[in-house]
PDB file of C-alpha atoms in Angstrom:
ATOM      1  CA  UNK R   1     185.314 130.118  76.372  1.00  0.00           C
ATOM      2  CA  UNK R   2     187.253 130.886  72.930  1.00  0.00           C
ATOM      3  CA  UNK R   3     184.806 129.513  69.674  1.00  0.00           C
ATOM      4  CA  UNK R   4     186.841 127.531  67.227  1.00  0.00           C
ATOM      5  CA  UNK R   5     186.607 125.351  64.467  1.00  0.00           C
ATOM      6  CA  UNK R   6     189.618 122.730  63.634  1.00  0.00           C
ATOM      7  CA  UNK R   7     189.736 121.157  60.125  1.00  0.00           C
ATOM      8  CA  UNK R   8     193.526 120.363  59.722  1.00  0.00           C
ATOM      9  CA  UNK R   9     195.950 117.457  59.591  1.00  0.00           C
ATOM     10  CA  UNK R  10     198.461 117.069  61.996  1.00  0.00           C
ATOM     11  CA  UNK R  11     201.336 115.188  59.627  1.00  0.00           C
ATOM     12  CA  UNK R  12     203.740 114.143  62.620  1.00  0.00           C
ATOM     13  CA  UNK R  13     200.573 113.163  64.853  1.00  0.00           C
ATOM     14  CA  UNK R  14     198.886 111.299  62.504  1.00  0.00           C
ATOM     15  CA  UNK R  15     197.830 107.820  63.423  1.00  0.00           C
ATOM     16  CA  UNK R  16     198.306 104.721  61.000  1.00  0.00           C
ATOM     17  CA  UNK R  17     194.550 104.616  60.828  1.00  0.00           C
ATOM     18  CA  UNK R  18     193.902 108.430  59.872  1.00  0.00           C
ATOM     19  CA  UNK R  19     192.367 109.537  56.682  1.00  0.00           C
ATOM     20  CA  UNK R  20     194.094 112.570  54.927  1.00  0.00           C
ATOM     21  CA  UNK R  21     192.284 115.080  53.263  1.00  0.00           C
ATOM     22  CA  UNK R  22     193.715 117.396  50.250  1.00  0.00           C
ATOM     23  CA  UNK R  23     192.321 120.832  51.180  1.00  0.00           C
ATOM     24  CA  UNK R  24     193.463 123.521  48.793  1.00  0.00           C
ATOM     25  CA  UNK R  25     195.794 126.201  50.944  1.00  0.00           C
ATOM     26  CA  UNK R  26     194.781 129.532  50.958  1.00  0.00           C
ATOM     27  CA  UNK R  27     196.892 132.203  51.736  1.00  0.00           C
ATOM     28  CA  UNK R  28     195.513 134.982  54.340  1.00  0.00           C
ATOM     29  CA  UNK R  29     195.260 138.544  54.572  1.00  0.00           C
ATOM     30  CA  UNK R  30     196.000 140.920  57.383  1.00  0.00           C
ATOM     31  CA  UNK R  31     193.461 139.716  60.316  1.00  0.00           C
ATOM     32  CA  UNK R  32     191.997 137.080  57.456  1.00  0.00           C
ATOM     33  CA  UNK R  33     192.086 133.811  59.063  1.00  0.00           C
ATOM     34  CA  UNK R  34     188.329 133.632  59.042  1.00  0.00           C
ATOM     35  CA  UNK R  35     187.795 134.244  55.047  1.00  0.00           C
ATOM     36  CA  UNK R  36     191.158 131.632  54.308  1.00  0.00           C
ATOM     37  CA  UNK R  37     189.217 129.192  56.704  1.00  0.00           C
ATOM     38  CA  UNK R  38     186.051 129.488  54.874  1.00  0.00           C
ATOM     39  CA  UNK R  39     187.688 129.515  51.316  1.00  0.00           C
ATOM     40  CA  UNK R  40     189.395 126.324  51.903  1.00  0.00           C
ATOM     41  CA  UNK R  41     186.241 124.464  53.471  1.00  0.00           C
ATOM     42  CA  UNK R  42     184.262 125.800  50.749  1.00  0.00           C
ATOM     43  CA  UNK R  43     186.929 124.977  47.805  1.00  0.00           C
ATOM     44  CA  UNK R  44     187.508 121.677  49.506  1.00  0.00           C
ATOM     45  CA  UNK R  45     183.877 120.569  49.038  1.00  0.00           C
ATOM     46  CA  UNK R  46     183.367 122.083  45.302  1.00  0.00           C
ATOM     47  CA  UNK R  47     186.179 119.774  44.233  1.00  0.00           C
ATOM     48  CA  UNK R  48     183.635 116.763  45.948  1.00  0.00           C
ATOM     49  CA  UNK R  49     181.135 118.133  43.859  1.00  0.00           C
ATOM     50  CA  UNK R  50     179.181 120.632  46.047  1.00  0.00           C
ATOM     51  CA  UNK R  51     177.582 123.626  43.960  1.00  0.00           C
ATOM     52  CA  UNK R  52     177.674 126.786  45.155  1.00  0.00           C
ATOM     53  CA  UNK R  53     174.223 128.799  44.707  1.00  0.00           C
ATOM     54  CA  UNK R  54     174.140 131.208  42.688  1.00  0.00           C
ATOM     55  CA  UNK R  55     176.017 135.281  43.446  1.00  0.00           C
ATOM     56  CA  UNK R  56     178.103 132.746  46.093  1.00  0.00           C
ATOM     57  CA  UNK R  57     181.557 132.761  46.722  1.00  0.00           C
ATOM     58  CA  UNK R  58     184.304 130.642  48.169  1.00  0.00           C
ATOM     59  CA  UNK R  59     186.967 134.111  46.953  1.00  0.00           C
ATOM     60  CA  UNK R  60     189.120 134.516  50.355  1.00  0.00           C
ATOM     61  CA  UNK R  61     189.172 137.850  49.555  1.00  0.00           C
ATOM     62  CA  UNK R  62     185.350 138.862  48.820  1.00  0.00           C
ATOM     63  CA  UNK R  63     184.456 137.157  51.897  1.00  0.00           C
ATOM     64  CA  UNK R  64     186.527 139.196  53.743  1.00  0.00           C
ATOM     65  CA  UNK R  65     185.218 142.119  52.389  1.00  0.00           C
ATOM     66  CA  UNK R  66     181.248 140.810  53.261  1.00  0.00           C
ATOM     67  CA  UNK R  67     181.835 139.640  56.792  1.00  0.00           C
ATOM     68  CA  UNK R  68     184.897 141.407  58.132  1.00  0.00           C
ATOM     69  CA  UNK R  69     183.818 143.466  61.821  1.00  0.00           C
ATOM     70  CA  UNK R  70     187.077 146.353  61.637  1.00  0.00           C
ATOM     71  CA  UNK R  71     186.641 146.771  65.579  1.00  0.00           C
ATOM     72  CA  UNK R  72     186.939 142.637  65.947  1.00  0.00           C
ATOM     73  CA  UNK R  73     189.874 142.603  63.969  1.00  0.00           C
ATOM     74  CA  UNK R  74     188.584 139.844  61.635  1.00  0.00           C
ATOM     75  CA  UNK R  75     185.306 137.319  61.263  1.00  0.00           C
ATOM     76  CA  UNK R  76     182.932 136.605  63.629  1.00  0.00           C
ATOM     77  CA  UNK R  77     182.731 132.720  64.437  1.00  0.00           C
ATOM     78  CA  UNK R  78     178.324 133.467  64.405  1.00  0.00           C
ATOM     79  CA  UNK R  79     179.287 135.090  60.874  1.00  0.00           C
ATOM     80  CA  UNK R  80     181.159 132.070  59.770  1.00  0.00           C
ATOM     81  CA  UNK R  81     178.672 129.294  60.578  1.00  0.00           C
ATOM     82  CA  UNK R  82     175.687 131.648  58.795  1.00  0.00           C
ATOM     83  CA  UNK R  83     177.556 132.438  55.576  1.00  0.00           C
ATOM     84  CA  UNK R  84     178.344 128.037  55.675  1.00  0.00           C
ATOM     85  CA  UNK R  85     174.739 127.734  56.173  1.00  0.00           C
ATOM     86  CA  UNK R  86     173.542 130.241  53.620  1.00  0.00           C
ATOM     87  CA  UNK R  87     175.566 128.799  51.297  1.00  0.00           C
ATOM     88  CA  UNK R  88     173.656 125.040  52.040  1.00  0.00           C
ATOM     89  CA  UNK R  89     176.460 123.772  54.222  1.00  0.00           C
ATOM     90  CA  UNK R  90     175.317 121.658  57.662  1.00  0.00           C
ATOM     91  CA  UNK R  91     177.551 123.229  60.213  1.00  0.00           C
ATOM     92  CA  UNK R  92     178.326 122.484  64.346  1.00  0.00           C
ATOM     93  CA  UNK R  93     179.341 124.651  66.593  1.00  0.00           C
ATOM     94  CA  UNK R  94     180.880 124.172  70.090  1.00  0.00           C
ATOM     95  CA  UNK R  95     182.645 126.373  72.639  1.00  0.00           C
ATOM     96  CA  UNK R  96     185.934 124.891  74.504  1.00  0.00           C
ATOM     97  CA  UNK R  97     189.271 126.089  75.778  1.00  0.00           C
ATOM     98  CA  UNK R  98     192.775 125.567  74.318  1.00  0.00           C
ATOM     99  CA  UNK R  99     193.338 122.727  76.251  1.00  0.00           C
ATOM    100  CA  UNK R 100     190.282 120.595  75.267  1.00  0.00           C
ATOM    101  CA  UNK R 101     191.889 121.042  71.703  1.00  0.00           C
ATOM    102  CA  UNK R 102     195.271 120.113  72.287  1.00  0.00           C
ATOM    103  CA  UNK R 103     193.723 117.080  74.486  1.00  0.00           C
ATOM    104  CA  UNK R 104     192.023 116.192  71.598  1.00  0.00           C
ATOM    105  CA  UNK R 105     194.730 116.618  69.372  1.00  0.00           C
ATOM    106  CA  UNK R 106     197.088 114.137  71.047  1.00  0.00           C
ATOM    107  CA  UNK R 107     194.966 110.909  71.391  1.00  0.00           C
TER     108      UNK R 107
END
């Protein structure tokens, strides 16, 4: 099963109903999808008033450099939820295929 975590809006699948939510773009770096993913979660909150402890980071680019595995080619998703949770963040993980997510996508 491939690990993921979805925080994105869909603009041409959006329902009448949905809620939109601003989160600041980050651009990535080679194999950074992992540390742009965290930045924006982590910027996102800050501007909703969410206080980083202090020494932390929500830097793309530092983050990559603390949790980057070379022979994984990027971020481990067990790295990602710790460094949310170190940082005070609640954080769920689940396991699923590619097709659970565009299943989900589509309602």
């Amino acid at each position: 099963m491939a690990a993921f975590a979805l925080l994105g809006a869909f603009a041409a699948a959006v329902p009448a109903f949905s809620l939109w939510i601003d989160v600041p773009f980050v651009r990535q770096v080679e194999n950074g999808c992992g540390s742009a993913s965290l930045s924006m979660v982590i910027s996102y909150w800050q501007g909703k008033g969410f206080s980083l402890p202090s020494g932390s980071t929500a830097d793309a680019v530092e983050i990559q450099k603390q949790l980057y595995v070379k022979d994984q080619s990027g971020i481990p998703a067990k790295a990602m939820d710790q460094y949310l949770r170190d940082l005070g963040f609640t954080t769920f993980v689940f396991g699923g295929e590619w097709t659970d997510l565009e299943r989900h996508i589509a309602k």
